[in-house]
Amino acid sequence: MEKRRKTADIVLFTVALLIAIVFFFPIFFNLMSAFKSNSEILRDAIAFPKGLYLDSFRYLLTETEFPRAIVNSLILTAVSILFMVLVIPMAGYAIERSNAKWTNYVFVYYLAGMMIPFQAYMIPLFKELKMFGMYGSLVGPIVIYVSGSVGFGALLYTSFLKGIPREIEESAAIDGSSKYGIFFRIVFPLLGPCTASMVVLNGLGVWNDFLMPMLVLPSGKPKTMIVEIFYYVGEFSSRWDMIFAGTAMSIVPILIVFLLLQKYFVKGIATGAVKG
């Protein structure tokens, strides 16, 4: 029995290691290719770089609008995440802690919105952005990102809140705390792992989004990092050195944030899955 268990553990570890290598290889290939010239990449794509070729980074940061695209990506991601953290936890808390029937309908309405693909309502949505004067600015994508994340965020927070005892809130209410005081001083700090999970998942989606900035932000001006990288892909030829250098710069912030929040991210997902 013990031998079978050890064999099973070895097999599972080997499979997990192979999967990790498969998923990590594109990142490794991108970071390796970012320090190679275009001719070097075309000559042998999988070879290690002969030296640290930094002209691609220098050109992107000094001769193009890529720095402005970096700023746009940071603004879109940071502001969207800020409003998500301010709005969605309160929505999840109200749905989970309220005994009213209408909150269940609101929750089902949020979940139903997750099942409709973006392409199905894309054109009417853009017309609505034009009607409200948000088309062609960063405000439009931010509003869409925040509203589009409410369904998943409410599901995540309601699942997590089931593991927080109501007695803590009742004790605070007896001590004279208001509903907002109970939420922000007591409940919200306990939602740290869940918030970290939402920040990583939704932040990754906003940072790597291509379609929304491409269609909503004005043409002829720098958009986001992902969109600017796309412009170096040509029909007959592509500047692979610029593409890999730009992609490397877009990967590094995400890796840093994920490594900082990894512990809370895993805990939030695991707790939400168990309690839900």
PDB file of N, CA and C in Angstrom, residues 91 128 276:
ATOM      1  N   ALA A  91     -21.012  44.820  -2.701  1.00  0.00           N
ATOM      2  CA  ALA A  91     -22.108  44.117  -3.371  1.00  0.00           C
ATOM      3  C   ALA A  91     -22.205  42.677  -2.886  1.00  0.00           C
ATOM      4  N   GLU A 128     -23.558  52.739 -26.915  1.00  0.00           N
ATOM      5  CA  GLU A 128     -23.903  53.340 -25.637  1.00  0.00           C
ATOM      6  C   GLU A 128     -22.766  54.208 -25.106  1.00  0.00           C
ATOM      7  N   GLY A 276     -17.959  27.628  -1.018  1.00  0.00           N
ATOM      8  CA  GLY A 276     -19.046  27.748  -1.972  1.00  0.00           C
ATOM      9  C   GLY A 276     -19.727  26.433  -2.203  1.00  0.00           C
TER      10      GLY A 276
END
